[in-house]
Short mmCIF file of the N, C-alpha and C atoms (twelve columns), coordinates in Angstrom:
data_MODEL
# 
_entry.id   MODEL 
# 
loop_
_atom_site.group_PDB 
_atom_site.id 
_atom_site.type_symbol 
_atom_site.label_atom_id 
_atom_site.label_alt_id 
_atom_site.label_comp_id 
_atom_site.label_asym_id 
_atom_site.label_seq_id 
_atom_site.Cartn_x 
_atom_site.Cartn_y 
_atom_site.Cartn_z 
_atom_site.pdbx_PDB_model_num 
ATOM 1   N N  . MET A 1   62.846 121.623 157.976 1 
ATOM 2   C CA . MET A 1   61.516 121.064 157.933 1 
ATOM 3   C C  . MET A 1   61.190 120.539 156.531 1 
ATOM 4   N N  . SER A 2   61.635 121.259 155.525 1 
ATOM 5   C CA . SER A 2   61.383 120.819 154.156 1 
ATOM 6   C C  . SER A 2   62.092 119.500 153.861 1 
ATOM 7   N N  . ALA A 3   63.310 119.365 154.362 1 
ATOM 8   C CA . ALA A 3   64.054 118.120 154.135 1 
ATOM 9   C C  . ALA A 3   63.343 116.943 154.810 1 
ATOM 10  N N  . LEU A 4   62.806 117.163 155.994 1 
ATOM 11  C CA . LEU A 4   62.075 116.105 156.692 1 
ATOM 12  C C  . LEU A 4   60.825 115.703 155.906 1 
ATOM 13  N N  . SER A 5   60.117 116.692 155.393 1 
ATOM 14  C CA . SER A 5   58.927 116.393 154.587 1 
ATOM 15  C C  . SER A 5   59.288 115.599 153.344 1 
ATOM 16  N N  . GLU A 6   60.396 115.969 152.720 1 
ATOM 17  C CA . GLU A 6   60.822 115.267 151.507 1 
ATOM 18  C C  . GLU A 6   61.246 113.833 151.826 1 
ATOM 19  N N  . ILE A 7   61.913 113.637 152.932 1 
ATOM 20  C CA . ILE A 7   62.326 112.286 153.339 1 
ATOM 21  C C  . ILE A 7   61.096 111.414 153.612 1 
ATOM 22  N N  . LEU A 8   60.078 111.988 154.217 1 
ATOM 23  C CA . LEU A 8   58.850 111.236 154.481 1 
ATOM 24  C C  . LEU A 8   58.031 111.006 153.211 1 
ATOM 25  N N  . TYR A 9   58.243 111.837 152.211 1 
ATOM 26  C CA . TYR A 9   57.502 111.737 150.950 1 
ATOM 27  C C  . TYR A 9   58.017 110.591 150.083 1 
ATOM 28  N N  . ILE A 10  59.295 110.278 150.182 1 
ATOM 29  C CA . ILE A 10  59.909 109.239 149.347 1 
ATOM 30  C C  . ILE A 10  59.253 107.867 149.556 1 
ATOM 31  N N  . PRO A 11  59.011 107.405 150.792 1 
ATOM 32  C CA . PRO A 11  58.324 106.109 150.935 1 
ATOM 33  C C  . PRO A 11  56.902 106.109 150.368 1 
ATOM 34  N N  . CYS A 12  56.239 107.257 150.411 1 
ATOM 35  C CA . CYS A 12  54.892 107.337 149.834 1 
ATOM 36  C C  . CYS A 12  54.939 107.146 148.324 1 
ATOM 37  N N  . VAL A 13  55.901 107.802 147.676 1 
ATOM 38  C CA . VAL A 13  56.047 107.650 146.225 1 
ATOM 39  C C  . VAL A 13  56.439 106.215 145.891 1 
ATOM 40  N N  . TRP A 14  57.283 105.622 146.711 1 
ATOM 41  C CA . TRP A 14  57.689 104.231 146.503 1 
ATOM 42  C C  . TRP A 14  56.490 103.290 146.619 1 
ATOM 43  N N  . ALA A 15  55.613 103.538 147.587 1 
ATOM 44  C CA . ALA A 15  54.415 102.707 147.749 1 
ATOM 45  C C  . ALA A 15  53.475 102.859 146.551 1 
ATOM 46  N N  . ILE A 16  53.377 104.069 146.022 1 
ATOM 47  C CA . ILE A 16  52.550 104.287 144.828 1 
ATOM 48  C C  . ILE A 16  53.136 103.531 143.646 1 
ATOM 49  N N  . TYR A 17  54.459 103.501 143.549 1 
ATOM 50  C CA . TYR A 17  55.105 102.758 142.468 1 
ATOM 51  C C  . TYR A 17  54.722 101.279 142.525 1 
ATOM 52  N N  . TRP A 18  54.689 100.699 143.714 1 
ATOM 53  C CA . TRP A 18  54.329 99.286  143.829 1 
ATOM 54  C C  . TRP A 18  52.847 99.056  143.567 1 
ATOM 55  N N  . GLN A 19  52.016 100.061 143.784 1 
ATOM 56  C CA . GLN A 19  50.597 99.938  143.453 1 
ATOM 57  C C  . GLN A 19  50.378 99.875  141.945 1 
ATOM 58  N N  . ILE A 20  51.268 100.519 141.180 1 
ATOM 59  C CA . ILE A 20  51.158 100.465 139.717 1 
ATOM 60  C C  . ILE A 20  51.277 99.022  139.244 1 
ATOM 61  N N  . LYS A 21  52.198 98.277  139.846 1 
ATOM 62  C CA . LYS A 21  52.430 96.894  139.425 1 
ATOM 63  C C  . LYS A 21  51.299 95.957  139.842 1 
ATOM 64  N N  . SER A 22  50.663 96.229  140.989 1 
ATOM 65  C CA . SER A 22  49.662 95.291  141.493 1 
ATOM 66  C C  . SER A 22  48.220 95.715  141.215 1 
ATOM 67  N N  . ASN A 23  48.004 96.950  140.783 1 
ATOM 68  C CA . ASN A 23  46.644 97.439  140.591 1 
ATOM 69  C C  . ASN A 23  46.467 97.893  139.149 1 
ATOM 70  N N  . SER A 24  45.292 97.718  138.625 1 
ATOM 71  C CA . SER A 24  45.050 98.082  137.227 1 
ATOM 72  C C  . SER A 24  44.553 99.514  137.065 1 
ATOM 73  N N  . SER A 25  44.362 100.241 138.147 1 
ATOM 74  C CA . SER A 25  43.855 101.606 138.057 1 
ATOM 75  C C  . SER A 25  44.927 102.547 137.506 1 
ATOM 76  N N  . THR A 26  44.526 103.374 136.541 1 
ATOM 77  C CA . THR A 26  45.492 104.277 135.903 1 
ATOM 78  C C  . THR A 26  45.854 105.465 136.778 1 
ATOM 79  N N  . CYS A 27  45.088 105.721 137.825 1 
ATOM 80  C CA . CYS A 27  45.387 106.889 138.652 1 
ATOM 81  C C  . CYS A 27  46.739 106.752 139.345 1 
ATOM 82  N N  . TYR A 28  47.194 105.528 139.604 1 
ATOM 83  C CA . TYR A 28  48.483 105.348 140.265 1 
ATOM 84  C C  . TYR A 28  49.643 105.763 139.367 1 
ATOM 85  N N  . ILE A 29  49.491 105.608 138.068 1 
ATOM 86  C CA . ILE A 29  50.531 106.067 137.141 1 
ATOM 87  C C  . ILE A 29  50.646 107.577 137.223 1 
ATOM 88  N N  . PHE A 30  49.497 108.262 137.222 1 
ATOM 89  C CA . PHE A 30  49.509 109.721 137.310 1 
ATOM 90  C C  . PHE A 30  50.023 110.194 138.666 1 
ATOM 91  N N  . MET A 31  49.656 109.493 139.739 1 
ATOM 92  C CA . MET A 31  50.116 109.900 141.067 1 
ATOM 93  C C  . MET A 31  51.616 109.683 141.228 1 
ATOM 94  N N  . PHE A 32  52.154 108.617 140.646 1 
ATOM 95  C CA . PHE A 32  53.596 108.394 140.712 1 
ATOM 96  C C  . PHE A 32  54.340 109.485 139.954 1 
ATOM 97  N N  . TYR A 33  53.876 109.805 138.753 1 
ATOM 98  C CA . TYR A 33  54.493 110.878 137.967 1 
ATOM 99  C C  . TYR A 33  54.377 112.207 138.710 1 
ATOM 100 N N  . LEU A 34  53.233 112.435 139.345 1 
ATOM 101 C CA . LEU A 34  53.033 113.651 140.126 1 
ATOM 102 C C  . LEU A 34  54.005 113.718 141.296 1 
ATOM 103 N N  . GLY A 35  54.248 112.595 141.945 1 
ATOM 104 C CA . GLY A 35  55.211 112.573 143.044 1 
ATOM 105 C C  . GLY A 35  56.619 112.902 142.592 1 
ATOM 106 N N  . ILE A 36  57.016 112.367 141.446 1 
ATOM 107 C CA . ILE A 36  58.344 112.675 140.901 1 
ATOM 108 C C  . ILE A 36  58.429 114.154 140.540 1 
ATOM 109 N N  . MET A 37  57.401 114.686 139.896 1 
ATOM 110 C CA . MET A 37  57.416 116.097 139.494 1 
ATOM 111 C C  . MET A 37  57.346 117.025 140.704 1 
ATOM 112 N N  . ASP A 38  56.649 116.615 141.764 1 
ATOM 113 C CA . ASP A 38  56.647 117.411 142.993 1 
ATOM 114 C C  . ASP A 38  58.047 117.507 143.575 1 
ATOM 115 N N  . THR A 39  58.757 116.401 143.561 1 
ATOM 116 C CA . THR A 39  60.121 116.396 144.083 1 
ATOM 117 C C  . THR A 39  61.025 117.281 143.238 1 
ATOM 118 N N  . ILE A 40  60.912 117.193 141.927 1 
ATOM 119 C CA . ILE A 40  61.701 118.051 141.044 1 
ATOM 120 C C  . ILE A 40  61.265 119.504 141.192 1 
ATOM 121 N N  . GLY A 41  59.977 119.725 141.438 1 
ATOM 122 C CA . GLY A 41  59.445 121.075 141.574 1 
ATOM 123 C C  . GLY A 41  59.977 121.836 142.762 1 
ATOM 124 N N  . LEU A 42  60.550 121.134 143.738 1 
ATOM 125 C CA . LEU A 42  61.182 121.837 144.849 1 
ATOM 126 C C  . LEU A 42  62.405 122.616 144.398 1 
ATOM 127 N N  . PHE A 43  63.046 122.147 143.350 1 
ATOM 128 C CA . PHE A 43  64.307 122.742 142.921 1 
ATOM 129 C C  . PHE A 43  64.207 123.460 141.579 1 
ATOM 130 N N  . LEU A 44  63.330 123.016 140.715 1 
ATOM 131 C CA . LEU A 44  63.217 123.572 139.370 1 
ATOM 132 C C  . LEU A 44  61.758 123.880 139.058 1 
ATOM 133 N N  . SER A 45  61.521 124.981 138.396 1 
ATOM 134 C CA . SER A 45  60.144 125.336 138.050 1 
ATOM 135 C C  . SER A 45  59.560 124.394 137.002 1 
ATOM 136 N N  . VAL A 46  60.422 123.664 136.291 1 
ATOM 137 C CA . VAL A 46  59.948 122.669 135.320 1 
ATOM 138 C C  . VAL A 46  59.033 121.664 136.019 1 
ATOM 139 N N  . GLY A 47  59.458 121.184 137.168 1 
ATOM 140 C CA . GLY A 47  58.659 120.222 137.916 1 
ATOM 141 C C  . GLY A 47  57.361 120.810 138.425 1 
ATOM 142 N N  . TRP A 48  57.388 122.095 138.786 1 
ATOM 143 C CA . TRP A 48  56.186 122.741 139.292 1 
ATOM 144 C C  . TRP A 48  55.136 122.840 138.192 1 
ATOM 145 N N  . TYR A 49  55.543 123.268 137.006 1 
ATOM 146 C CA . TYR A 49  54.610 123.353 135.880 1 
ATOM 147 C C  . TYR A 49  54.070 121.964 135.515 1 
ATOM 148 N N  . ALA A 50  54.943 120.983 135.452 1 
ATOM 149 C CA . ALA A 50  54.513 119.625 135.096 1 
ATOM 150 C C  . ALA A 50  53.598 119.038 136.167 1 
ATOM 151 N N  . ALA A 51  53.887 119.311 137.435 1 
ATOM 152 C CA . ALA A 51  53.049 118.788 138.516 1 
ATOM 153 C C  . ALA A 51  51.649 119.388 138.463 1 
ATOM 154 N N  . ASN A 52  51.552 120.668 138.175 1 
ATOM 155 C CA . ASN A 52  50.227 121.290 138.075 1 
ATOM 156 C C  . ASN A 52  49.422 120.716 136.918 1 
ATOM 157 N N  . THR A 53  50.069 120.492 135.791 1 
ATOM 158 C CA . THR A 53  49.372 119.916 134.644 1 
ATOM 159 C C  . THR A 53  48.967 118.468 134.930 1 
ATOM 160 N N  . THR A 54  49.825 117.725 135.611 1 
ATOM 161 C CA . THR A 54  49.503 116.343 135.972 1 
ATOM 162 C C  . THR A 54  48.323 116.292 136.935 1 
ATOM 163 N N  . THR A 55  48.248 117.239 137.850 1 
ATOM 164 C CA . THR A 55  47.119 117.301 138.774 1 
ATOM 165 C C  . THR A 55  45.812 117.504 138.023 1 
ATOM 166 N N  . LEU A 56  45.842 118.344 137.004 1 
ATOM 167 C CA . LEU A 56  44.647 118.564 136.185 1 
ATOM 168 C C  . LEU A 56  44.240 117.282 135.455 1 
ATOM 169 N N  . ILE A 57  45.204 116.578 134.886 1 
ATOM 170 C CA . ILE A 57  44.904 115.326 134.180 1 
ATOM 171 C C  . ILE A 57  44.382 114.269 135.150 1 
ATOM 172 N N  . LEU A 58  44.965 114.203 136.342 1 
ATOM 173 C CA . LEU A 58  44.491 113.257 137.354 1 
ATOM 174 C C  . LEU A 58  43.055 113.578 137.763 1 
ATOM 175 N N  . ALA A 59  42.731 114.855 137.898 1 
ATOM 176 C CA . ALA A 59  41.360 115.244 138.248 1 
ATOM 177 C C  . ALA A 59  40.382 114.862 137.139 1 
ATOM 178 N N  . ILE A 60  40.777 115.078 135.894 1 
ATOM 179 C CA . ILE A 60  39.919 114.682 134.769 1 
ATOM 180 C C  . ILE A 60  39.711 113.170 134.772 1 
ATOM 181 N N  . ASN A 61  40.781 112.427 135.022 1 
ATOM 182 C CA . ASN A 61  40.700 110.968 135.076 1 
ATOM 183 C C  . ASN A 61  39.739 110.503 136.162 1 
ATOM 184 N N  . ARG A 62  39.866 111.049 137.338 1 
ATOM 185 C CA . ARG A 62  39.018 110.628 138.456 1 
ATOM 186 C C  . ARG A 62  37.564 111.018 138.226 1 
ATOM 187 N N  . CYS A 63  37.319 112.197 137.672 1 
ATOM 188 C CA . CYS A 63  35.937 112.614 137.394 1 
ATOM 189 C C  . CYS A 63  35.297 111.727 136.333 1 
ATOM 190 N N  . LEU A 64  36.070 111.368 135.312 1 
ATOM 191 C CA . LEU A 64  35.524 110.487 134.276 1 
ATOM 192 C C  . LEU A 64  35.246 109.092 134.814 1 
ATOM 193 N N  . VAL A 65  36.078 108.607 135.721 1 
ATOM 194 C CA . VAL A 65  35.826 107.291 136.318 1 
ATOM 195 C C  . VAL A 65  34.524 107.327 137.110 1 
ATOM 196 N N  . LEU A 66  34.275 108.423 137.807 1 
ATOM 197 C CA . LEU A 66  33.022 108.534 138.554 1 
ATOM 198 C C  . LEU A 66  31.818 108.710 137.634 1 
ATOM 199 N N  . TYR A 67  32.000 109.440 136.549 1 
ATOM 200 C CA . TYR A 67  30.890 109.723 135.633 1 
ATOM 201 C C  . TYR A 67  30.557 108.513 134.762 1 
ATOM 202 N N  . ASP A 68  31.565 108.008 134.043 1 
ATOM 203 C CA . ASP A 68  31.340 106.874 133.140 1 
ATOM 204 C C  . ASP A 68  32.661 106.131 132.969 1 
ATOM 205 N N  . GLU A 69  32.711 104.942 133.522 1 
ATOM 206 C CA . GLU A 69  33.963 104.181 133.506 1 
ATOM 207 C C  . GLU A 69  34.355 103.729 132.102 1 
ATOM 208 N N  . ASP A 70  33.392 103.542 131.231 1 
ATOM 209 C CA . ASP A 70  33.709 103.149 129.851 1 
ATOM 210 C C  . ASP A 70  34.452 104.261 129.116 1 
ATOM 211 N N  . ILE A 71  34.007 105.500 129.300 1 
ATOM 212 C CA . ILE A 71  34.706 106.634 128.678 1 
ATOM 213 C C  . ILE A 71  36.107 106.767 129.257 1 
ATOM 214 N N  . ALA A 72  36.224 106.596 130.571 1 
ATOM 215 C CA . ALA A 72  37.538 106.682 131.210 1 
ATOM 216 C C  . ALA A 72  38.475 105.601 130.686 1 
ATOM 217 N N  . ASP A 73  37.960 104.397 130.474 1 
ATOM 218 C CA . ASP A 73  38.792 103.323 129.928 1 
ATOM 219 C C  . ASP A 73  39.235 103.626 128.505 1 
ATOM 220 N N  . LYS A 74  38.331 104.203 127.705 1 
ATOM 221 C CA . LYS A 74  38.694 104.540 126.325 1 
ATOM 222 C C  . LYS A 74  39.788 105.605 126.271 1 
ATOM 223 N N  . LEU A 75  39.784 106.519 127.235 1 
ATOM 224 C CA . LEU A 75  40.756 107.615 127.211 1 
ATOM 225 C C  . LEU A 75  42.049 107.315 127.967 1 
ATOM 226 N N  . PHE A 76  41.989 106.472 129.007 1 
ATOM 227 C CA . PHE A 76  43.136 106.332 129.892 1 
ATOM 228 C C  . PHE A 76  43.675 104.914 130.055 1 
ATOM 229 N N  . LYS A 77  43.029 103.910 129.516 1 
ATOM 230 C CA . LYS A 77  43.446 102.524 129.768 1 
ATOM 231 C C  . LYS A 77  44.715 102.166 129.002 1 
ATOM 232 N N  . GLY A 78  45.595 101.417 129.645 1 
ATOM 233 C CA . GLY A 78  46.795 100.885 128.995 1 
ATOM 234 C C  . GLY A 78  47.804 101.954 128.627 1 
ATOM 235 N N  . TYR A 79  48.273 101.888 127.382 1 
ATOM 236 C CA . TYR A 79  49.315 102.812 126.930 1 
ATOM 237 C C  . TYR A 79  48.812 104.251 126.841 1 
ATOM 238 N N  . ARG A 80  47.491 104.439 126.790 1 
ATOM 239 C CA . ARG A 80  46.941 105.790 126.658 1 
ATOM 240 C C  . ARG A 80  47.287 106.662 127.862 1 
ATOM 241 N N  . SER A 81  47.393 106.053 129.042 1 
ATOM 242 C CA . SER A 81  47.761 106.852 130.215 1 
ATOM 243 C C  . SER A 81  49.172 107.409 130.070 1 
ATOM 244 N N  . MET A 82  50.072 106.637 129.462 1 
ATOM 245 C CA . MET A 82  51.423 107.150 129.206 1 
ATOM 246 C C  . MET A 82  51.399 108.252 128.150 1 
ATOM 247 N N  . MET A 83  50.500 108.140 127.197 1 
ATOM 248 C CA . MET A 83  50.379 109.190 126.183 1 
ATOM 249 C C  . MET A 83  49.912 110.500 126.822 1 
ATOM 250 N N  . TRP A 84  49.037 110.405 127.815 1 
ATOM 251 C CA . TRP A 84  48.587 111.602 128.519 1 
ATOM 252 C C  . TRP A 84  49.737 112.270 129.261 1 
ATOM 253 N N  . LEU A 85  50.726 111.506 129.692 1 
ATOM 254 C CA . LEU A 85  51.850 112.084 130.434 1 
ATOM 255 C C  . LEU A 85  52.803 112.867 129.534 1 
ATOM 256 N N  . ILE A 86  52.624 112.763 128.232 1 
ATOM 257 C CA . ILE A 86  53.422 113.594 127.324 1 
ATOM 258 C C  . ILE A 86  53.053 115.066 127.510 1 
ATOM 259 N N  . VAL A 87  51.779 115.332 127.778 1 
ATOM 260 C CA . VAL A 87  51.313 116.719 127.919 1 
ATOM 261 C C  . VAL A 87  52.024 117.447 129.063 1 
ATOM 262 N N  . PRO A 88  52.041 116.923 130.312 1 
ATOM 263 C CA . PRO A 88  52.755 117.658 131.360 1 
ATOM 264 C C  . PRO A 88  54.262 117.726 131.133 1 
ATOM 265 N N  . THR A 89  54.813 116.717 130.470 1 
ATOM 266 C CA . THR A 89  56.246 116.761 130.170 1 
ATOM 267 C C  . THR A 89  56.550 117.894 129.201 1 
ATOM 268 N N  . VAL A 90  55.727 118.046 128.179 1 
ATOM 269 C CA . VAL A 90  55.925 119.136 127.211 1 
ATOM 270 C C  . VAL A 90  55.703 120.491 127.883 1 
ATOM 271 N N  . VAL A 91  54.680 120.596 128.718 1 
ATOM 272 C CA . VAL A 91  54.428 121.854 129.427 1 
ATOM 273 C C  . VAL A 91  55.601 122.196 130.340 1 
ATOM 274 N N  . GLY A 92  56.134 121.198 131.041 1 
ATOM 275 C CA . GLY A 92  57.287 121.441 131.902 1 
ATOM 276 C C  . GLY A 92  58.511 121.868 131.127 1 
ATOM 277 N N  . LEU A 93  58.781 121.206 130.019 1 
ATOM 278 C CA . LEU A 93  59.941 121.572 129.203 1 
ATOM 279 C C  . LEU A 93  59.739 122.913 128.509 1 
ATOM 280 N N  . GLU A 94  58.497 123.235 128.218 1 
ATOM 281 C CA . GLU A 94  58.196 124.515 127.585 1 
ATOM 282 C C  . GLU A 94  58.573 125.686 128.493 1 
ATOM 283 N N  . CYS A 95  58.446 125.500 129.791 1 
ATOM 284 C CA . CYS A 95  58.764 126.600 130.702 1 
ATOM 285 C C  . CYS A 95  60.254 126.914 130.707 1 
ATOM 286 N N  . ILE A 96  61.090 125.991 130.260 1 
ATOM 287 C CA . ILE A 96  62.526 126.275 130.168 1 
ATOM 288 C C  . ILE A 96  62.770 127.396 129.172 1 
ATOM 289 N N  . TRP A 97  62.052 127.370 128.061 1 
ATOM 290 C CA . TRP A 97  62.299 128.341 127.004 1 
ATOM 291 C C  . TRP A 97  61.411 129.578 127.095 1 
ATOM 292 N N  . LEU A 98  60.234 129.462 127.679 1 
ATOM 293 C CA . LEU A 98  59.287 130.569 127.643 1 
ATOM 294 C C  . LEU A 98  59.143 131.337 128.950 1 
ATOM 295 N N  . SER A 99  59.639 130.820 130.051 1 
ATOM 296 C CA . SER A 99  59.514 131.505 131.331 1 
ATOM 297 C C  . SER A 99  60.825 132.175 131.699 1 
ATOM 298 N N  . PRO A 100 60.753 133.382 132.238 1 
ATOM 299 C CA . PRO A 100 61.993 134.007 132.705 1 
ATOM 300 C C  . PRO A 100 62.507 133.269 133.938 1 
ATOM 301 N N  . PRO A 101 63.811 133.240 134.133 1 
ATOM 302 C CA . PRO A 101 64.343 132.542 135.304 1 
ATOM 303 C C  . PRO A 101 64.032 133.300 136.594 1 
ATOM 304 N N  . VAL A 102 63.951 132.571 137.666 1 
ATOM 305 C CA . VAL A 102 63.679 133.160 138.972 1 
ATOM 306 C C  . VAL A 102 64.998 133.256 139.728 1 
ATOM 307 N N  . PHE A 103 65.283 134.438 140.276 1 
ATOM 308 C CA . PHE A 103 66.513 134.663 141.025 1 
ATOM 309 C C  . PHE A 103 66.175 135.027 142.461 1 
ATOM 310 N N  . TYR A 104 67.033 134.621 143.365 1 
ATOM 311 C CA . TYR A 104 66.860 135.012 144.760 1 
ATOM 312 C C  . TYR A 104 67.477 136.385 144.954 1 
ATOM 313 N N  . ASN A 105 66.726 137.299 145.549 1 
ATOM 314 C CA . ASN A 105 67.197 138.648 145.823 1 
ATOM 315 C C  . ASN A 105 67.323 138.813 147.334 1 
ATOM 316 N N  . PRO A 106 68.554 138.923 147.858 1 
ATOM 317 C CA . PRO A 106 68.718 139.030 149.307 1 
ATOM 318 C C  . PRO A 106 68.210 140.348 149.880 1 
ATOM 319 N N  . ILE A 107 68.081 141.384 149.054 1 
ATOM 320 C CA . ILE A 107 67.551 142.654 149.549 1 
ATOM 321 C C  . ILE A 107 66.069 142.509 149.887 1 
ATOM 322 N N  . ASP A 108 65.324 141.871 148.994 1 
ATOM 323 C CA . ASP A 108 63.888 141.669 149.215 1 
ATOM 324 C C  . ASP A 108 63.580 140.382 149.979 1 
ATOM 325 N N  . LEU A 109 64.578 139.550 150.163 1 
ATOM 326 C CA . LEU A 109 64.403 138.245 150.807 1 
ATOM 327 C C  . LEU A 109 63.332 137.411 150.099 1 
ATOM 328 N N  . SER A 110 63.380 137.426 148.782 1 
ATOM 329 C CA . SER A 110 62.397 136.676 148.008 1 
ATOM 330 C C  . SER A 110 62.974 136.299 146.654 1 
ATOM 331 N N  . ALA A 111 62.289 135.401 145.992 1 
ATOM 332 C CA . ALA A 111 62.661 135.018 144.633 1 
ATOM 333 C C  . ALA A 111 61.894 135.915 143.674 1 
ATOM 334 N N  . ILE A 112 62.614 136.529 142.741 1 
ATOM 335 C CA . ILE A 112 61.994 137.468 141.811 1 
ATOM 336 C C  . ILE A 112 62.417 137.137 140.388 1 
ATOM 337 N N  . PHE A 113 61.677 137.660 139.430 1 
ATOM 338 C CA . PHE A 113 61.984 137.438 138.023 1 
ATOM 339 C C  . PHE A 113 62.929 138.489 137.459 1 
ATOM 340 N N  . ASN A 114 63.066 139.632 138.112 1 
ATOM 341 C CA . ASN A 114 63.906 140.711 137.616 1 
ATOM 342 C C  . ASN A 114 65.260 140.668 138.311 1 
ATOM 343 N N  . PRO A 115 66.311 140.255 137.625 1 
ATOM 344 C CA . PRO A 115 67.618 140.157 138.276 1 
ATOM 345 C C  . PRO A 115 68.255 141.516 138.552 1 
ATOM 346 N N  . HIS A 116 67.749 142.586 137.942 1 
ATOM 347 C CA . HIS A 116 68.345 143.914 138.099 1 
ATOM 348 C C  . HIS A 116 67.581 144.809 139.063 1 
ATOM 349 N N  . ARG A 117 66.615 144.283 139.756 1 
ATOM 350 C CA . ARG A 117 65.815 145.094 140.664 1 
ATOM 351 C C  . ARG A 117 66.706 145.711 141.731 1 
ATOM 352 N N  . HIS A 118 66.536 146.970 141.994 1 
ATOM 353 C CA . HIS A 118 67.295 147.779 142.951 1 
ATOM 354 C C  . HIS A 118 68.694 148.120 142.464 1 
ATOM 355 N N  . TYR A 119 69.119 147.637 141.308 1 
ATOM 356 C CA . TYR A 119 70.463 147.922 140.822 1 
ATOM 357 C C  . TYR A 119 70.449 148.752 139.549 1 
ATOM 358 N N  . LEU A 120 69.747 148.287 138.543 1 
ATOM 359 C CA . LEU A 120 69.715 148.939 137.238 1 
ATOM 360 C C  . LEU A 120 68.271 149.150 136.804 1 
ATOM 361 N N  . PRO A 121 68.009 150.245 136.085 1 
ATOM 362 C CA . PRO A 121 66.659 150.386 135.529 1 
ATOM 363 C C  . PRO A 121 66.454 149.363 134.412 1 
ATOM 364 N N  . ASP A 122 65.385 148.640 134.509 1 
ATOM 365 C CA . ASP A 122 65.135 147.573 133.548 1 
ATOM 366 C C  . ASP A 122 63.635 147.438 133.341 1 
ATOM 367 N N  . ASP A 123 63.182 147.694 132.137 1 
ATOM 368 C CA . ASP A 123 61.758 147.609 131.839 1 
ATOM 369 C C  . ASP A 123 61.363 146.278 131.208 1 
ATOM 370 N N  . ASP A 124 62.325 145.393 130.984 1 
ATOM 371 C CA . ASP A 124 61.993 144.090 130.402 1 
ATOM 372 C C  . ASP A 124 61.212 143.217 131.371 1 
ATOM 373 N N  . TYR A 125 61.495 143.378 132.666 1 
ATOM 374 C CA . TYR A 125 60.819 142.597 133.689 1 
ATOM 375 C C  . TYR A 125 59.985 143.544 134.536 1 
ATOM 376 N N  . VAL A 126 58.739 143.199 134.734 1 
ATOM 377 C CA . VAL A 126 57.844 144.043 135.509 1 
ATOM 378 C C  . VAL A 126 57.384 143.244 136.720 1 
ATOM 379 N N  . SER A 127 57.539 143.818 137.902 1 
ATOM 380 C CA . SER A 127 57.070 143.173 139.123 1 
ATOM 381 C C  . SER A 127 55.651 143.640 139.398 1 
ATOM 382 N N  . VAL A 128 54.752 142.706 139.562 1 
ATOM 383 C CA . VAL A 128 53.349 143.020 139.797 1 
ATOM 384 C C  . VAL A 128 52.959 142.444 141.144 1 
ATOM 385 N N  . CYS A 129 52.370 143.261 141.982 1 
ATOM 386 C CA . CYS A 129 51.882 142.802 143.280 1 
ATOM 387 C C  . CYS A 129 50.377 142.623 143.175 1 
ATOM 388 N N  . LEU A 130 49.909 141.418 143.365 1 
ATOM 389 C CA . LEU A 130 48.467 141.146 143.256 1 
ATOM 390 C C  . LEU A 130 47.809 141.194 144.605 1 
# 
């Protein structure tokens, strides 16, 4: 089912890419980047972190356009929208060095941060159930 969803998602991202060329709205740049990061986020947590940050920037962009289009143009018009995309890229790359890796544990049938769970005592990783 996930593969089918991903196959159907590719034409949507492609259509957003063509909207960037024909439309002057900066939201399409953010949505295209978000689509790429969503696809990467299926396999790597880097994409998940970057996609979440991009969603926040897209929300700020859309709210500013509704509130005052002049302010939105000053912050997001032209090359400035690409400058905003540096933030989610840095956040995504930051998770490579600062986040513990996620491992699949067949005993728990889940992805966990502690690779030694059920095997060795390890206090470096703590599992928290919220």
